[in-house]
Phi, psi and omega in degrees: 000320182300320179296321179297321179294318182294333181282349183237098185304321181295318178292320178301318178298316179297318179296320178296328178290333181279330187307315181300323179289320178298320177294321178299316178299313180302316180295314182293326178298331179277339186253320191260118181272341183270105186297315178299321179292320178299311182294320178298323178292334180280345186289337180248150181151188181301143179245130176249159177303145180298150179279012187106234179279156181302328178297325177292320177296322176302316178295321178294320177297315179300317179295318179298317180294324177296321177296333178274358179096004178276121183248234181296155178061032178262030186293327182292306178296327178295313181295320180293320179294315178296319177301314181299312183295316180291323177299315182294336177275000176092008179282153172272108184230163176224138170269128184229139172226146182208173179227157174210163176265130175231118182052041177082357181245151178284138177234123179256154179206149176234143181208173179243139175246133177251115184053040177084001181246127178301139181268118173051046179246153175279213182286118178257014180299140177092348179282133172259121183291127180255333183210140177215132177230112178268132180292332181291338179281339182260002180276000000 
């Protein structure tokens, strides 16, 4: 994936714009135990032009996190970074996390909803929502 990003200068620029927010999320995840306070703190900050549709921003966030070494099961930093960027652009978004049973074991996942619709997510059937933070409630 990194090579594909490097071959496309416009995409590389978008990914570079995402990196500071992704680093901020990584740092805060290690320091802040209060999830609502962490998310509220991510809502303000520098605003960059939108990457187009939110699904494109989701791909840029995923690429930035891969460059930082975040691979599989990186849904929490990905969702938090996407939540921060969309919040800063003025969108009504929610950070959501849930669990479901898969083959008798618990499977957790975190995602972002834009106006109540999951952004660039596959099938979320079976997930029971455990936590939800709407940015409009903290403004």
